[in-house]
CSV table of N, CA and C in Angstrom, one decimal:
chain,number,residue,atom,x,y,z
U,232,UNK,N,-76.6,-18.9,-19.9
U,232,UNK,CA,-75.3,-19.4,-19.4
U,232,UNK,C,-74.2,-18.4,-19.9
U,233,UNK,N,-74.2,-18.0,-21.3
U,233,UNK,CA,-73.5,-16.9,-21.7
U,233,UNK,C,-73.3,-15.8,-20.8
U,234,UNK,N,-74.5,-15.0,-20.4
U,234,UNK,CA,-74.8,-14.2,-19.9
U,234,UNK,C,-74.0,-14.2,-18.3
U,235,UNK,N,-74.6,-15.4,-17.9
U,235,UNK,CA,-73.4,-14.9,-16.4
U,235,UNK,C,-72.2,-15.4,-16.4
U,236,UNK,N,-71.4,-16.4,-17.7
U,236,UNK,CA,-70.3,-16.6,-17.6
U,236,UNK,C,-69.7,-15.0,-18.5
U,237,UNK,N,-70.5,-13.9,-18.4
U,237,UNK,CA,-69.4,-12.7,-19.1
U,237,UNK,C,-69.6,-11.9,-17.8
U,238,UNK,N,-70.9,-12.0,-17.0
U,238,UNK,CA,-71.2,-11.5,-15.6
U,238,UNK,C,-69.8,-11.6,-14.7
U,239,UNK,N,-69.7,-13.0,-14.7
U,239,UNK,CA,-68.6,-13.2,-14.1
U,239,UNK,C,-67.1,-13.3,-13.9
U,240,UNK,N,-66.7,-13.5,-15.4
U,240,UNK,CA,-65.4,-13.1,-15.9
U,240,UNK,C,-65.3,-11.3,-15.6
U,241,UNK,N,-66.5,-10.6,-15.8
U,241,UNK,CA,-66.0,-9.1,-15.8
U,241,UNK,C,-65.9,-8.9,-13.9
U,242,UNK,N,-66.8,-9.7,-13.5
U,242,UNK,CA,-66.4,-9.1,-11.6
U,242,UNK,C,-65.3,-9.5,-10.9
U,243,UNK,N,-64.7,-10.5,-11.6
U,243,UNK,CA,-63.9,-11.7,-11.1
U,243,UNK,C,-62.6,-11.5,-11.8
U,244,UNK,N,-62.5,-11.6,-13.2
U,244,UNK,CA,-61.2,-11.6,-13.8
U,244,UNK,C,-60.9,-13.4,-14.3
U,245,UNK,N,-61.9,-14.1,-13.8
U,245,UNK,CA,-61.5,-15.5,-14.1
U,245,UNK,C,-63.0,-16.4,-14.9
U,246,UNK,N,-62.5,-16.9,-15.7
U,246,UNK,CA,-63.9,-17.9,-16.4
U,246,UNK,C,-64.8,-18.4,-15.9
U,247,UNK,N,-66.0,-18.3,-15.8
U,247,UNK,CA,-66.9,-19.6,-15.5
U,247,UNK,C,-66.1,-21.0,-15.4
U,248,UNK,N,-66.1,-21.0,-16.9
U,248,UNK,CA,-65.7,-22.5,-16.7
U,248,UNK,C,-64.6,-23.2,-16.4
U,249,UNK,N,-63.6,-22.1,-16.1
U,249,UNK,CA,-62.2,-22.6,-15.1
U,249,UNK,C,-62.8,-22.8,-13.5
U,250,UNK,N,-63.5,-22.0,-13.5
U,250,UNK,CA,-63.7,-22.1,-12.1
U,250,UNK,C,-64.8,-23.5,-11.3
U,251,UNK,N,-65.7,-24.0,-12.4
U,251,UNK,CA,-66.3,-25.0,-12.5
U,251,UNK,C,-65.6,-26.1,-12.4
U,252,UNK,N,-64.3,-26.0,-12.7
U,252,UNK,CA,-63.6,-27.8,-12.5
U,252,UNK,C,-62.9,-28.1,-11.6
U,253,UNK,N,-63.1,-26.7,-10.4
U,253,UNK,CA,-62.8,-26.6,-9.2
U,253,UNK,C,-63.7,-27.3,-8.2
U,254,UNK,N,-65.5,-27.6,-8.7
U,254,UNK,CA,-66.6,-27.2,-7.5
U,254,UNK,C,-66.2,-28.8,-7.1
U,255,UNK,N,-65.4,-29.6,-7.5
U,255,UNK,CA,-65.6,-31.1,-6.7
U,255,UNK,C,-64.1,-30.3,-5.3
U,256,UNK,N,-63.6,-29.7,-5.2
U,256,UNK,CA,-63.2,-29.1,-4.1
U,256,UNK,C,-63.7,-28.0,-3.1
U,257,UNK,N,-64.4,-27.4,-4.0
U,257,UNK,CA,-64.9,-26.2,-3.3
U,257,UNK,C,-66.1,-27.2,-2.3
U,258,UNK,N,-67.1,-28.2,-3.0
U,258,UNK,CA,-67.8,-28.9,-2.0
U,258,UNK,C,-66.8,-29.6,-0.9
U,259,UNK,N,-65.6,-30.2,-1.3
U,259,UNK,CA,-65.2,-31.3,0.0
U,259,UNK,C,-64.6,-30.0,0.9
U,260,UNK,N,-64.4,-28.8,0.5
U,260,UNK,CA,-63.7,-28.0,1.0
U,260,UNK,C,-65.0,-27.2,2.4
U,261,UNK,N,-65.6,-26.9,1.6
U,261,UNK,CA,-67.1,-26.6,2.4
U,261,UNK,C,-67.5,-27.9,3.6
U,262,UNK,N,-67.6,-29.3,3.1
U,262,UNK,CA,-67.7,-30.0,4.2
U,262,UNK,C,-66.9,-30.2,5.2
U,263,UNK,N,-65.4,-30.0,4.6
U,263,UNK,CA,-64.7,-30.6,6.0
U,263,UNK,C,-64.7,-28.7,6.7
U,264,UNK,N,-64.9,-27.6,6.2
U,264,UNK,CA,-65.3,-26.8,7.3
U,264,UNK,C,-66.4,-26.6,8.4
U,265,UNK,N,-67.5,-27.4,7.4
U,265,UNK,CA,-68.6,-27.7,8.5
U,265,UNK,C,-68.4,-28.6,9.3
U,266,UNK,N,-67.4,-30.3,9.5
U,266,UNK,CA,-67.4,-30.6,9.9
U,266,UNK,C,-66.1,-30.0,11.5
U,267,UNK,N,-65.3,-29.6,11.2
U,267,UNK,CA,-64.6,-29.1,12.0
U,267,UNK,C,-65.1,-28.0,13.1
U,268,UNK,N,-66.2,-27.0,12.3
U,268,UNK,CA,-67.3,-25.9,12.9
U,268,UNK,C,-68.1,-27.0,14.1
U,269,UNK,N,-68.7,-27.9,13.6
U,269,UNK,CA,-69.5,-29.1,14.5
U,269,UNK,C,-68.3,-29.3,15.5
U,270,UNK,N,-67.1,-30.2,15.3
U,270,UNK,CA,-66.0,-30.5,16.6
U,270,UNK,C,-66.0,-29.7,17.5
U,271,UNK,N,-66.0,-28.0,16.8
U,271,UNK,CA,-65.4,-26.8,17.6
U,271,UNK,C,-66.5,-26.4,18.7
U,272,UNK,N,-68.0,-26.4,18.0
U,272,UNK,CA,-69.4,-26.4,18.8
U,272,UNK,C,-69.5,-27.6,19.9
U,273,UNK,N,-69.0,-28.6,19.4
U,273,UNK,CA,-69.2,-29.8,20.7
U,273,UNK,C,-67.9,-29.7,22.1
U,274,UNK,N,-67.0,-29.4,21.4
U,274,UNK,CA,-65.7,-28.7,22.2
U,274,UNK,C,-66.3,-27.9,23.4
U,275,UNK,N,-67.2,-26.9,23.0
U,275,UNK,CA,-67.5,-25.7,23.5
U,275,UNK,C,-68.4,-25.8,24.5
U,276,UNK,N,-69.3,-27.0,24.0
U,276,UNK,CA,-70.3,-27.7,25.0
U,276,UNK,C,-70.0,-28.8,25.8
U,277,UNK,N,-68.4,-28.8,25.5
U,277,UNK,CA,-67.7,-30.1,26.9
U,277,UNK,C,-68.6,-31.5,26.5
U,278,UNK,N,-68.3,-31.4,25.2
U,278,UNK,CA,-69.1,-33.0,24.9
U,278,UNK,C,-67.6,-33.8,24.2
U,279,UNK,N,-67.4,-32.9,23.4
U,279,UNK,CA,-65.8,-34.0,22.9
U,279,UNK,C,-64.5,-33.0,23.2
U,280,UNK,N,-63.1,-34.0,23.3
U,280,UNK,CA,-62.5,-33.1,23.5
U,280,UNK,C,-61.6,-33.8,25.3
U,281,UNK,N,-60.4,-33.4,24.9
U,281,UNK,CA,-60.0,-33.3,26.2
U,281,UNK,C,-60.0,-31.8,27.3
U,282,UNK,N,-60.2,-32.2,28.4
U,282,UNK,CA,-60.2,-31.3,29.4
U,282,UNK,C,-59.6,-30.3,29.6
U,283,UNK,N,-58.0,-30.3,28.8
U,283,UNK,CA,-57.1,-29.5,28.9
U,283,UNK,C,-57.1,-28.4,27.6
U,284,UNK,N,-58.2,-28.3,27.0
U,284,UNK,CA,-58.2,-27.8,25.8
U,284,UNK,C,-58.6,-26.1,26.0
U,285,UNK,N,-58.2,-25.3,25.4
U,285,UNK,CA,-58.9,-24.1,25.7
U,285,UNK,C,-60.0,-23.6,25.2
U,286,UNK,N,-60.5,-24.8,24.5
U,286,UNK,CA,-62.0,-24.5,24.3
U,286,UNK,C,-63.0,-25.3,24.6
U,287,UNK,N,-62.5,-25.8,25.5
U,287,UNK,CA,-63.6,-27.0,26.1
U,287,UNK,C,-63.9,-26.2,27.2
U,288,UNK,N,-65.5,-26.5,27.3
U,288,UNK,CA,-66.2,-26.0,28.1
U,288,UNK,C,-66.1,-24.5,28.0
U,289,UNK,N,-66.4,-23.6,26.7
U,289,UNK,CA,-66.2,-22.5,26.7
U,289,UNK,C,-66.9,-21.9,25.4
U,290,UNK,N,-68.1,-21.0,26.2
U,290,UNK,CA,-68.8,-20.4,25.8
U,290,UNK,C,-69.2,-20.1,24.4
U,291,UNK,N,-67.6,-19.3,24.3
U,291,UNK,CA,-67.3,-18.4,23.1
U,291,UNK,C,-66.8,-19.7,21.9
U,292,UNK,N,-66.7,-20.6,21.9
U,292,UNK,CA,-66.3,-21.7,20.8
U,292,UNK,C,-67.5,-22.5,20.4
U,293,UNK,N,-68.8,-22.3,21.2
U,293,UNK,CA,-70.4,-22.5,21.0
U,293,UNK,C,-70.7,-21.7,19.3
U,294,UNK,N,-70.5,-20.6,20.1
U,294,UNK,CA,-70.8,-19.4,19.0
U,294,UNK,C,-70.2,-20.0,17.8
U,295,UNK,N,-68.5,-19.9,18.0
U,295,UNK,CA,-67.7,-19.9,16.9
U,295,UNK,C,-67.9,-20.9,16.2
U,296,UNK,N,-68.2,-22.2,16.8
U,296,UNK,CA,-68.2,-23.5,16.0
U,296,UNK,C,-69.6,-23.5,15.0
U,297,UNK,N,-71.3,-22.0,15.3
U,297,UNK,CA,-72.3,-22.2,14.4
U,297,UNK,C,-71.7,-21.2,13.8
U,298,UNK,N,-70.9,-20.5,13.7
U,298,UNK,CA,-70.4,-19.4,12.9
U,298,UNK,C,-69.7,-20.3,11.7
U,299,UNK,N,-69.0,-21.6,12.2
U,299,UNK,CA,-68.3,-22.0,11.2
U,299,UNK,C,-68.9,-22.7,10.5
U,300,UNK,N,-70.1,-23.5,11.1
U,300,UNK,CA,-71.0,-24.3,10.3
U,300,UNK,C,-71.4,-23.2,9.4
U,301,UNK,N,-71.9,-22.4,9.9
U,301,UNK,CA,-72.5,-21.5,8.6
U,301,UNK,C,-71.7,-21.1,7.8
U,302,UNK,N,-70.5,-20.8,7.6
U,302,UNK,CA,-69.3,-20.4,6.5
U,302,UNK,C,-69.1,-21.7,5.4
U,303,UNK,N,-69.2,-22.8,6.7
U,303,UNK,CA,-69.1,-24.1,5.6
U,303,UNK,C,-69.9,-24.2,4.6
U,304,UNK,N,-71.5,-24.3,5.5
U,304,UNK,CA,-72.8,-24.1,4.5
U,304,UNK,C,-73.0,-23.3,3.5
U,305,UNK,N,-72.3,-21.9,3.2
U,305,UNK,CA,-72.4,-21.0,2.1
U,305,UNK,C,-71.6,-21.4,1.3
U,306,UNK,N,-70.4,-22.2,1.5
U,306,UNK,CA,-69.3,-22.7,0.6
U,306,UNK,C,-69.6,-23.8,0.3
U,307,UNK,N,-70.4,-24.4,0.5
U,307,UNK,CA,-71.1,-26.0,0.1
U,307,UNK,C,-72.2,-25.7,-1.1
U,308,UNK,N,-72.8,-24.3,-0.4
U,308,UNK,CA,-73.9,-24.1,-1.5
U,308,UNK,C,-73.5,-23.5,-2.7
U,309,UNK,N,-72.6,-23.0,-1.9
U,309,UNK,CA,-71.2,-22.6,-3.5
U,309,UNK,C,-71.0,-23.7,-5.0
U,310,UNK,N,-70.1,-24.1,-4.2
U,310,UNK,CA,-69.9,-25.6,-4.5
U,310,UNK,C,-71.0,-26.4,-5.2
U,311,UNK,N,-71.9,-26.5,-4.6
U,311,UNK,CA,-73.3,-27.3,-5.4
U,311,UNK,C,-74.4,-26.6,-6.5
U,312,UNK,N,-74.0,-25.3,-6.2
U,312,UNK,CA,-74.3,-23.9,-7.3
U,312,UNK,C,-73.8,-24.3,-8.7
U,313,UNK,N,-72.7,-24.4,-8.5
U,313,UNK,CA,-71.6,-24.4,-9.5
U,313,UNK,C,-71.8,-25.8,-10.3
U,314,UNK,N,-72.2,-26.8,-9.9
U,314,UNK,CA,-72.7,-28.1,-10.3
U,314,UNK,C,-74.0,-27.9,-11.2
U,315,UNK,N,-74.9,-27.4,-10.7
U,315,UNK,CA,-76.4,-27.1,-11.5
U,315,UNK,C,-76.2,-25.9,-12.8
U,316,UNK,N,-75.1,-24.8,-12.2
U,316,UNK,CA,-74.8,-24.2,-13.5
U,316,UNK,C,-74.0,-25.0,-14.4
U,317,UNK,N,-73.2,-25.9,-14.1
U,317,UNK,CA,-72.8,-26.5,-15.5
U,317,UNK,C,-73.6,-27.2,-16.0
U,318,UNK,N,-74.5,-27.8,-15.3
U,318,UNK,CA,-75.4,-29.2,-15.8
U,318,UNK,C,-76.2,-28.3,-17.5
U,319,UNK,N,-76.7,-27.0,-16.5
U,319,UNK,CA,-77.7,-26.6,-18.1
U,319,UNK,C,-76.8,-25.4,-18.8
């Protein structure tokens, strides 16, 4: 634990364990981007959403909404990372 809390103060400039009393955000932060990435994907596939929207029924918001799921997902696993390194 030592070891990558000096890993990480030298790449970063900031503590392990300041940054650990963040991860109850960094997870709600990661889910509500995955869930917005899911809205944006169903938008895109003309499932939710009004008609008048500029990403309804459009292609390129397909893409963008698994692009965002996936951004959420790395910031979730962030987030839940950060949980198991404090545990031990």
């Amino acid at each position: 634990m030592v070891k990558v809390s000096i890993l990480f103060t030298l790449f970063t400039g900031i503590s392990l364990e300041s940054t650990m009393k963040g991860k109850k955000a960094v997870i709600i932060t990661g889910i509500g981007i995955m869930i917005m990435g899911v809205i944006f994907h169903l938008q895109g596939q003309a499932i939710v959403g009004p008609e008048s929207s500029f990403m309804y029924s459009n292609p390129q918001w397909v893409t963008y909404g698994i692009q965002i799921v996936v951004v959420g997902g790395i910031i979730l696993a962030i987030g839940t990372s950060l949980s198991f390194v404090k545990r031990n």
